[in-house]
PDB file of C-alpha atoms in Angstrom:
ATOM      1  CA  UNK Z   1       0.000   0.000   0.000  1.00  0.00           C
ATOM      2  CA  UNK Z   2       1.382   3.405  -1.045  1.00  0.00           C
ATOM      3  CA  UNK Z   3       0.225   6.759   0.335  1.00  0.00           C
ATOM      4  CA  UNK Z   4       1.979   9.711  -1.304  1.00  0.00           C
ATOM      5  CA  UNK Z   5      -0.406  12.509  -0.335  1.00  0.00           C
ATOM      6  CA  UNK Z   6       0.504  15.488  -2.529  1.00  0.00           C
ATOM      7  CA  UNK Z   7       3.674  13.715  -3.665  1.00  0.00           C
ATOM      8  CA  UNK Z   8       4.086  11.486  -6.710  1.00  0.00           C
ATOM      9  CA  UNK Z   9       4.771   7.791  -7.247  1.00  0.00           C
ATOM     10  CA  UNK Z  10       7.383   6.852  -9.882  1.00  0.00           C
ATOM     11  CA  UNK Z  11       7.948   3.177 -10.684  1.00  0.00           C
ATOM     12  CA  UNK Z  12      10.898   3.248 -13.073  1.00  0.00           C
ATOM     13  CA  UNK Z  13      12.157  -0.317 -12.663  1.00  0.00           C
ATOM     14  CA  UNK Z  14      10.388  -3.621 -13.210  1.00  0.00           C
ATOM     15  CA  UNK Z  15       7.826  -4.564 -10.553  1.00  0.00           C
ATOM     16  CA  UNK Z  16       6.763  -8.123  -9.781  1.00  0.00           C
ATOM     17  CA  UNK Z  17       8.870  -9.764 -12.473  1.00  0.00           C
ATOM     18  CA  UNK Z  18       9.680 -13.399 -11.702  1.00  0.00           C
ATOM     19  CA  UNK Z  19       7.376 -13.476  -8.698  1.00  0.00           C
ATOM     20  CA  UNK Z  20       4.276 -11.348  -9.139  1.00  0.00           C
ATOM     21  CA  UNK Z  21       3.029  -9.151  -6.332  1.00  0.00           C
ATOM     22  CA  UNK Z  22      -0.344  -9.445  -4.632  1.00  0.00           C
ATOM     23  CA  UNK Z  23      -2.805  -6.566  -4.510  1.00  0.00           C
ATOM     24  CA  UNK Z  24      -1.143  -3.148  -4.848  1.00  0.00           C
ATOM     25  CA  UNK Z  25      -3.073  -0.078  -3.631  1.00  0.00           C
ATOM     26  CA  UNK Z  26      -2.211   3.591  -4.040  1.00  0.00           C
ATOM     27  CA  UNK Z  27      -4.323   5.531  -1.541  1.00  0.00           C
ATOM     28  CA  UNK Z  28      -3.286   9.018  -2.672  1.00  0.00           C
ATOM     29  CA  UNK Z  29      -0.838  10.693  -5.040  1.00  0.00           C
ATOM     30  CA  UNK Z  30      -0.359  13.591  -7.382  1.00  0.00           C
ATOM     31  CA  UNK Z  31       1.207  11.906 -10.427  1.00  0.00           C
ATOM     32  CA  UNK Z  32       1.712   8.153 -10.780  1.00  0.00           C
ATOM     33  CA  UNK Z  33       4.131   6.924 -13.466  1.00  0.00           C
ATOM     34  CA  UNK Z  34       4.715   3.276 -14.355  1.00  0.00           C
ATOM     35  CA  UNK Z  35       7.638   3.128 -16.784  1.00  0.00           C
ATOM     36  CA  UNK Z  36       8.451  -0.560 -16.897  1.00  0.00           C
ATOM     37  CA  UNK Z  37       6.867  -3.997 -16.652  1.00  0.00           C
ATOM     38  CA  UNK Z  38       4.402  -4.259 -13.776  1.00  0.00           C
ATOM     39  CA  UNK Z  39       3.016  -7.637 -12.656  1.00  0.00           C
ATOM     40  CA  UNK Z  40       0.632  -7.910  -9.717  1.00  0.00           C
ATOM     41  CA  UNK Z  41      -2.639  -9.519  -8.712  1.00  0.00           C
ATOM     42  CA  UNK Z  42      -4.264  -6.086  -8.961  1.00  0.00           C
ATOM     43  CA  UNK Z  43      -3.492  -2.389  -9.072  1.00  0.00           C
ATOM     44  CA  UNK Z  44      -5.899   0.043  -7.423  1.00  0.00           C
ATOM     45  CA  UNK Z  45      -5.575   3.816  -7.160  1.00  0.00           C
ATOM     46  CA  UNK Z  46      -8.328   5.273  -5.006  1.00  0.00           C
ATOM     47  CA  UNK Z  47      -7.490   8.978  -5.434  1.00  0.00           C
ATOM     48  CA  UNK Z  48      -5.207  11.253  -7.424  1.00  0.00           C
ATOM     49  CA  UNK Z  49      -4.813  14.923  -8.301  1.00  0.00           C
ATOM     50  CA  UNK Z  50      -2.541  14.651 -11.347  1.00  0.00           C
ATOM     51  CA  UNK Z  51      -1.821  12.202 -14.159  1.00  0.00           C
ATOM     52  CA  UNK Z  52      -1.483   8.441 -13.910  1.00  0.00           C
ATOM     53  CA  UNK Z  53       0.728   7.362 -16.809  1.00  0.00           C
ATOM     54  CA  UNK Z  54       1.496   3.878 -18.067  1.00  0.00           C
ATOM     55  CA  UNK Z  55       4.475   4.614 -20.302  1.00  0.00           C
ATOM     56  CA  UNK Z  56       5.006   3.046 -23.704  1.00  0.00           C
ATOM     57  CA  UNK Z  57       7.983   1.037 -22.399  1.00  0.00           C
ATOM     58  CA  UNK Z  58       5.808  -0.807 -19.892  1.00  0.00           C
ATOM     59  CA  UNK Z  59       3.551  -3.820 -20.118  1.00  0.00           C
ATOM     60  CA  UNK Z  60       0.980  -3.912 -17.338  1.00  0.00           C
ATOM     61  CA  UNK Z  61      -0.031  -7.482 -16.616  1.00  0.00           C
ATOM     62  CA  UNK Z  62      -2.396  -8.368 -13.804  1.00  0.00           C
ATOM     63  CA  UNK Z  63      -3.598 -11.783 -12.763  1.00  0.00           C
ATOM     64  CA  UNK Z  64      -6.561 -13.280 -10.955  1.00  0.00           C
ATOM     65  CA  UNK Z  65     -10.302 -12.593 -10.814  1.00  0.00           C
ATOM     66  CA  UNK Z  66     -12.034  -9.374  -9.868  1.00  0.00           C
ATOM     67  CA  UNK Z  67     -11.305  -5.788 -10.771  1.00  0.00           C
ATOM     68  CA  UNK Z  68      -7.623  -6.121 -11.527  1.00  0.00           C
ATOM     69  CA  UNK Z  69      -7.021  -2.551 -12.684  1.00  0.00           C
ATOM     70  CA  UNK Z  70      -9.020   0.150 -10.915  1.00  0.00           C
ATOM     71  CA  UNK Z  71      -7.803   3.745 -11.315  1.00  0.00           C
ATOM     72  CA  UNK Z  72      -9.521   6.898 -10.015  1.00  0.00           C
ATOM     73  CA  UNK Z  73      -7.661  10.162 -10.634  1.00  0.00           C
ATOM     74  CA  UNK Z  74      -7.700  13.356 -12.692  1.00  0.00           C
ATOM     75  CA  UNK Z  75      -6.041  12.233 -15.939  1.00  0.00           C
ATOM     76  CA  UNK Z  76      -5.235   8.699 -17.114  1.00  0.00           C
ATOM     77  CA  UNK Z  77      -2.768   8.180 -19.980  1.00  0.00           C
ATOM     78  CA  UNK Z  78      -2.198   4.623 -21.209  1.00  0.00           C
ATOM     79  CA  UNK Z  79       0.664   4.187 -23.680  1.00  0.00           C
ATOM     80  CA  UNK Z  80       1.296   0.534 -22.762  1.00  0.00           C
ATOM     81  CA  UNK Z  81      -0.420  -2.833 -23.136  1.00  0.00           C
ATOM     82  CA  UNK Z  82      -2.758  -3.559 -20.235  1.00  0.00           C
ATOM     83  CA  UNK Z  83      -3.377  -7.322 -19.969  1.00  0.00           C
ATOM     84  CA  UNK Z  84      -5.627  -8.606 -17.193  1.00  0.00           C
ATOM     85  CA  UNK Z  85      -6.023 -12.299 -18.152  1.00  0.00           C
ATOM     86  CA  UNK Z  86      -9.782 -12.195 -17.610  1.00  0.00           C
ATOM     87  CA  UNK Z  87      -9.848  -9.561 -14.864  1.00  0.00           C
ATOM     88  CA  UNK Z  88     -11.849  -6.354 -15.045  1.00  0.00           C
ATOM     89  CA  UNK Z  89     -10.635  -2.850 -15.877  1.00  0.00           C
ATOM     90  CA  UNK Z  90     -12.194   0.272 -14.356  1.00  0.00           C
ATOM     91  CA  UNK Z  91     -10.843   3.733 -15.258  1.00  0.00           C
ATOM     92  CA  UNK Z  92     -12.262   7.002 -13.906  1.00  0.00           C
ATOM     93  CA  UNK Z  93     -10.852  10.412 -14.824  1.00  0.00           C
ATOM     94  CA  UNK Z  94     -12.250  13.869 -14.091  1.00  0.00           C
ATOM     95  CA  UNK Z  95     -10.259  15.542 -16.920  1.00  0.00           C
ATOM     96  CA  UNK Z  96      -9.201  12.899 -19.479  1.00  0.00           C
ATOM     97  CA  UNK Z  97      -8.964   9.167 -20.011  1.00  0.00           C
ATOM     98  CA  UNK Z  98      -6.624   8.495 -22.941  1.00  0.00           C
ATOM     99  CA  UNK Z  99      -5.632   5.215 -24.573  1.00  0.00           C
ATOM    100  CA  UNK Z 100      -2.954   6.006 -27.134  1.00  0.00           C
ATOM    101  CA  UNK Z 101      -2.443   4.128 -30.380  1.00  0.00           C
ATOM    102  CA  UNK Z 102       0.659   2.408 -29.015  1.00  0.00           C
ATOM    103  CA  UNK Z 103      -1.355   1.018 -26.092  1.00  0.00           C
ATOM    104  CA  UNK Z 104      -4.152  -1.503 -25.690  1.00  0.00           C
ATOM    105  CA  UNK Z 105      -6.523  -2.941 -23.105  1.00  0.00           C
ATOM    106  CA  UNK Z 106      -6.886  -6.732 -23.299  1.00  0.00           C
ATOM    107  CA  UNK Z 107      -9.104  -8.535 -20.779  1.00  0.00           C
ATOM    108  CA  UNK Z 108      -9.170 -11.805 -22.714  1.00  0.00           C
ATOM    109  CA  UNK Z 109      -9.006 -14.731 -20.320  1.00  0.00           C
ATOM    110  CA  UNK Z 110      -8.630 -18.489 -20.329  1.00  0.00           C
ATOM    111  CA  UNK Z 111     -12.291 -18.387 -19.255  1.00  0.00           C
ATOM    112  CA  UNK Z 112     -14.660 -15.438 -19.480  1.00  0.00           C
ATOM    113  CA  UNK Z 113     -13.317 -12.086 -20.603  1.00  0.00           C
ATOM    114  CA  UNK Z 114     -13.110  -9.233 -18.117  1.00  0.00           C
ATOM    115  CA  UNK Z 115     -15.326  -6.167 -18.307  1.00  0.00           C
ATOM    116  CA  UNK Z 116     -14.077  -2.689 -19.208  1.00  0.00           C
ATOM    117  CA  UNK Z 117     -15.691   0.341 -17.543  1.00  0.00           C
ATOM    118  CA  UNK Z 118     -14.507   3.860 -18.348  1.00  0.00           C
ATOM    119  CA  UNK Z 119     -16.028   6.933 -16.717  1.00  0.00           C
ATOM    120  CA  UNK Z 120     -15.373  10.595 -17.425  1.00  0.00           C
ATOM    121  CA  UNK Z 121     -16.566  12.504 -14.388  1.00  0.00           C
ATOM    122  CA  UNK Z 122     -17.089  16.300 -14.242  1.00  0.00           C
ATOM    123  CA  UNK Z 123     -16.150  17.484 -17.761  1.00  0.00           C
ATOM    124  CA  UNK Z 124     -13.788  14.578 -18.369  1.00  0.00           C
ATOM    125  CA  UNK Z 125     -13.341  13.300 -21.922  1.00  0.00           C
ATOM    126  CA  UNK Z 126     -12.554   9.781 -23.145  1.00  0.00           C
ATOM    127  CA  UNK Z 127     -10.281   9.189 -26.152  1.00  0.00           C
ATOM    128  CA  UNK Z 128      -9.424   5.602 -27.106  1.00  0.00           C
ATOM    129  CA  UNK Z 129      -7.050   5.442 -30.086  1.00  0.00           C
ATOM    130  CA  UNK Z 130      -5.741   2.025 -29.046  1.00  0.00           C
ATOM    131  CA  UNK Z 131      -7.672  -1.227 -29.203  1.00  0.00           C
ATOM    132  CA  UNK Z 132      -9.898  -2.744 -26.517  1.00  0.00           C
ATOM    133  CA  UNK Z 133     -10.544  -6.521 -26.535  1.00  0.00           C
ATOM    134  CA  UNK Z 134     -12.681  -8.423 -24.028  1.00  0.00           C
ATOM    135  CA  UNK Z 135     -13.193 -11.809 -25.691  1.00  0.00           C
ATOM    136  CA  UNK Z 136     -13.723 -14.917 -23.593  1.00  0.00           C
ATOM    137  CA  UNK Z 137     -11.992 -18.189 -24.406  1.00  0.00           C
ATOM    138  CA  UNK Z 138     -13.800 -21.161 -25.900  1.00  0.00           C
ATOM    139  CA  UNK Z 139     -17.552 -20.946 -25.324  1.00  0.00           C
ATOM    140  CA  UNK Z 140     -17.358 -18.484 -22.427  1.00  0.00           C
ATOM    141  CA  UNK Z 141     -18.738 -14.958 -22.246  1.00  0.00           C
ATOM    142  CA  UNK Z 142     -16.896 -11.881 -23.402  1.00  0.00           C
ATOM    143  CA  UNK Z 143     -16.718  -8.870 -21.101  1.00  0.00           C
ATOM    144  CA  UNK Z 144     -19.150  -5.985 -21.451  1.00  0.00           C
ATOM    145  CA  UNK Z 145     -17.743  -2.555 -22.343  1.00  0.00           C
ATOM    146  CA  UNK Z 146     -19.303   0.561 -20.768  1.00  0.00           C
ATOM    147  CA  UNK Z 147     -18.008   4.056 -21.548  1.00  0.00           C
ATOM    148  CA  UNK Z 148     -19.811   7.038 -20.017  1.00  0.00           C
ATOM    149  CA  UNK Z 149     -19.063  10.748 -19.625  1.00  0.00           C
ATOM    150  CA  UNK Z 150     -21.077  13.254 -17.609  1.00  0.00           C
ATOM    151  CA  UNK Z 151     -20.175  16.303 -19.722  1.00  0.00           C
ATOM    152  CA  UNK Z 152     -17.374  15.304 -22.064  1.00  0.00           C
ATOM    153  CA  UNK Z 153     -16.812  14.161 -25.635  1.00  0.00           C
ATOM    154  CA  UNK Z 154     -15.946  10.549 -26.486  1.00  0.00           C
ATOM    155  CA  UNK Z 155     -13.863   9.195 -29.370  1.00  0.00           C
ATOM    156  CA  UNK Z 156     -13.148   5.484 -29.750  1.00  0.00           C
ATOM    157  CA  UNK Z 157     -11.333   3.206 -32.155  1.00  0.00           C
ATOM    158  CA  UNK Z 158     -11.594  -0.606 -32.358  1.00  0.00           C
ATOM    159  CA  UNK Z 159     -13.513  -2.343 -29.554  1.00  0.00           C
ATOM    160  CA  UNK Z 160     -14.006  -6.112 -29.779  1.00  0.00           C
ATOM    161  CA  UNK Z 161     -16.494  -7.781 -27.421  1.00  0.00           C
ATOM    162  CA  UNK Z 162     -17.338 -10.570 -29.842  1.00  0.00           C
ATOM    163  CA  UNK Z 163     -15.668 -13.949 -29.331  1.00  0.00           C
ATOM    164  CA  UNK Z 164     -17.960 -16.910 -28.716  1.00  0.00           C
ATOM    165  CA  UNK Z 165     -20.708 -15.397 -26.572  1.00  0.00           C
ATOM    166  CA  UNK Z 166     -20.558 -11.675 -27.251  1.00  0.00           C
ATOM    167  CA  UNK Z 167     -21.182  -8.872 -24.755  1.00  0.00           C
ATOM    168  CA  UNK Z 168     -22.750  -5.442 -25.168  1.00  0.00           C
ATOM    169  CA  UNK Z 169     -20.824  -2.298 -25.999  1.00  0.00           C
ATOM    170  CA  UNK Z 170     -22.551   0.718 -24.425  1.00  0.00           C
ATOM    171  CA  UNK Z 171     -21.237   4.245 -25.002  1.00  0.00           C
ATOM    172  CA  UNK Z 172     -22.843   7.463 -23.721  1.00  0.00           C
ATOM    173  CA  UNK Z 173     -21.412  10.967 -24.138  1.00  0.00           C
ATOM    174  CA  UNK Z 174     -23.111  13.303 -21.674  1.00  0.00           C
ATOM    175  CA  UNK Z 175     -23.982  16.958 -22.021  1.00  0.00           C
ATOM    176  CA  UNK Z 176     -23.942  18.467 -25.506  1.00  0.00           C
ATOM    177  CA  UNK Z 177     -20.919  16.470 -26.594  1.00  0.00           C
ATOM    178  CA  UNK Z 178     -20.257  14.300 -29.620  1.00  0.00           C
ATOM    179  CA  UNK Z 179     -19.431  10.613 -29.894  1.00  0.00           C
ATOM    180  CA  UNK Z 180     -16.918   9.894 -32.672  1.00  0.00           C
ATOM    181  CA  UNK Z 181     -16.209   6.424 -34.049  1.00  0.00           C
ATOM    182  CA  UNK Z 182     -12.794   5.833 -35.614  1.00  0.00           C
ATOM    183  CA  UNK Z 183     -12.883   2.048 -35.709  1.00  0.00           C
ATOM    184  CA  UNK Z 184     -14.885  -1.135 -35.575  1.00  0.00           C
ATOM    185  CA  UNK Z 185     -17.234  -1.964 -32.691  1.00  0.00           C
ATOM    186  CA  UNK Z 186     -17.712  -5.740 -32.712  1.00  0.00           C
ATOM    187  CA  UNK Z 187     -20.424  -7.624 -30.816  1.00  0.00           C
ATOM    188  CA  UNK Z 188     -21.123 -10.512 -33.175  1.00  0.00           C
ATOM    189  CA  UNK Z 189     -20.249 -13.779 -31.433  1.00  0.00           C
ATOM    190  CA  UNK Z 190     -19.848 -17.270 -32.783  1.00  0.00           C
ATOM    191  CA  UNK Z 191     -22.475 -18.678 -30.402  1.00  0.00           C
ATOM    192  CA  UNK Z 192     -24.480 -15.591 -29.418  1.00  0.00           C
ATOM    193  CA  UNK Z 193     -24.529 -11.963 -30.430  1.00  0.00           C
ATOM    194  CA  UNK Z 194     -24.908  -8.815 -28.376  1.00  0.00           C
ATOM    195  CA  UNK Z 195     -25.804  -5.161 -28.913  1.00  0.00           C
ATOM    196  CA  UNK Z 196     -24.081  -1.865 -29.570  1.00  0.00           C
ATOM    197  CA  UNK Z 197     -25.829   1.028 -27.813  1.00  0.00           C
ATOM    198  CA  UNK Z 198     -24.723   4.571 -28.624  1.00  0.00           C
ATOM    199  CA  UNK Z 199     -26.144   7.656 -26.906  1.00  0.00           C
ATOM    200  CA  UNK Z 200     -24.890  11.191 -27.517  1.00  0.00           C
ATOM    201  CA  UNK Z 201     -26.095  14.600 -26.431  1.00  0.00           C
ATOM    202  CA  UNK Z 202     -24.756  16.012 -29.715  1.00  0.00           C
ATOM    203  CA  UNK Z 203     -23.937  13.929 -32.792  1.00  0.00           C
ATOM    204  CA  UNK Z 204     -22.707  10.409 -33.485  1.00  0.00           C
ATOM    205  CA  UNK Z 205     -19.985  10.901 -36.075  1.00  0.00           C
ATOM    206  CA  UNK Z 206     -18.202   8.442 -38.341  1.00  0.00           C
ATOM    207  CA  UNK Z 207     -14.608   9.605 -37.923  1.00  0.00           C
ATOM    208  CA  UNK Z 208     -13.370   7.968 -41.121  1.00  0.00           C
ATOM    209  CA  UNK Z 209     -14.752   6.134 -44.121  1.00  0.00           C
ATOM    210  CA  UNK Z 210     -13.895   2.725 -42.685  1.00  0.00           C
ATOM    211  CA  UNK Z 211     -15.540   3.087 -39.294  1.00  0.00           C
ATOM    212  CA  UNK Z 212     -18.646   1.070 -38.635  1.00  0.00           C
ATOM    213  CA  UNK Z 213     -20.408  -1.010 -36.028  1.00  0.00           C
ATOM    214  CA  UNK Z 214     -20.733  -4.759 -36.210  1.00  0.00           C
ATOM    215  CA  UNK Z 215     -23.587  -6.314 -34.239  1.00  0.00           C
ATOM    216  CA  UNK Z 216     -25.582  -9.187 -35.636  1.00  0.00           C
ATOM    217  CA  UNK Z 217     -28.478  -8.913 -33.181  1.00  0.00           C
ATOM    218  CA  UNK Z 218     -30.237 -12.105 -34.267  1.00  0.00           C
ATOM    219  CA  UNK Z 219     -33.040 -11.624 -31.763  1.00  0.00           C
ATOM    220  CA  UNK Z 220     -34.606  -8.258 -31.057  1.00  0.00           C
ATOM    221  CA  UNK Z 221     -32.851  -4.964 -31.610  1.00  0.00           C
ATOM    222  CA  UNK Z 222     -29.331  -5.201 -32.903  1.00  0.00           C
ATOM    223  CA  UNK Z 223     -28.396  -1.883 -31.400  1.00  0.00           C
ATOM    224  CA  UNK Z 224     -29.540   1.625 -30.679  1.00  0.00           C
ATOM    225  CA  UNK Z 225     -28.216   5.071 -31.476  1.00  0.00           C
ATOM    226  CA  UNK Z 226     -29.709   8.076 -29.734  1.00  0.00           C
ATOM    227  CA  UNK Z 227     -28.525  11.641 -30.274  1.00  0.00           C
ATOM    228  CA  UNK Z 228     -29.516  15.137 -29.311  1.00  0.00           C
ATOM    229  CA  UNK Z 229     -29.060  16.793 -32.715  1.00  0.00           C
ATOM    230  CA  UNK Z 230     -28.799  13.982 -35.220  1.00  0.00           C
ATOM    231  CA  UNK Z 231     -26.728  11.056 -36.409  1.00  0.00           C
ATOM    232  CA  UNK Z 232     -23.734  11.650 -38.617  1.00  0.00           C
ATOM    233  CA  UNK Z 233     -23.161  15.354 -38.038  1.00  0.00           C
ATOM    234  CA  UNK Z 234     -20.855  16.268 -40.897  1.00  0.00           C
ATOM    235  CA  UNK Z 235     -20.513  12.638 -41.985  1.00  0.00           C
ATOM    236  CA  UNK Z 236     -22.804   9.667 -42.215  1.00  0.00           C
ATOM    237  CA  UNK Z 237     -22.832   6.832 -39.702  1.00  0.00           C
ATOM    238  CA  UNK Z 238     -22.218   3.485 -41.382  1.00  0.00           C
ATOM    239  CA  UNK Z 239     -23.414   0.295 -39.761  1.00  0.00           C
ATOM    240  CA  UNK Z 240     -23.620  -3.420 -40.445  1.00  0.00           C
ATOM    241  CA  UNK Z 241     -26.080  -3.970 -37.583  1.00  0.00           C
ATOM    242  CA  UNK Z 242     -29.118  -6.077 -38.323  1.00  0.00           C
ATOM    243  CA  UNK Z 243     -31.246  -3.272 -36.880  1.00  0.00           C
ATOM    244  CA  UNK Z 244     -30.333   0.268 -35.936  1.00  0.00           C
ATOM    245  CA  UNK Z 245     -32.845   2.454 -34.151  1.00  0.00           C
ATOM    246  CA  UNK Z 246     -32.018   6.133 -34.438  1.00  0.00           C
ATOM    247  CA  UNK Z 247     -33.829   8.289 -31.888  1.00  0.00           C
ATOM    248  CA  UNK Z 248     -33.505  12.078 -31.951  1.00  0.00           C
TER     249      UNK Z 248
END
């Protein structure tokens, strides 16, 4: 357990390599920087006033069930590969939550895939340029993906919750803020499909010509898009969903 108060936590060397650590908790800190390989049963930060950075030289691997990565702070920057082996990921930032293109979040497990929950509190934004994958192994369930802001814009790239038994992808940008799609949202599973649900207080925008949603939705509604001022502001929203309900 680490308590830095107004100070910062800098982990520049490898942590838990060879013999992984148990649960690691950071009770308070300004900035937290993880610059190298980090292996532990879980990593939890309960409060922060600065930036928590997983640098692009690090690979964050956590093991075991439960919420294996749980970060609450002001800004979260992920430039590394976060691998939880079936554990859950929960990220909460009051200013920004950023997943850079060099980074990824992978909750694929030997059994069910872990869930991914990302919250932008206050006016916090969420920008995911890296990939998110929550597939379960074999015939197990994939992990659900929930991304919500209170009053911030959201932009996401590829999110894959397909696998065998797919899980929902639910994204809501609060306030009068847009939701931009730069990649593929996948919820079509080999055994069972799930839904993509998109809600925006402004517009749902296709960020490039190749962005679309994939959700087979064999039974009932394949997905739902709800916006405050219209779908495809500036550009059209493309979809391969079986059914897309657009509610303005």
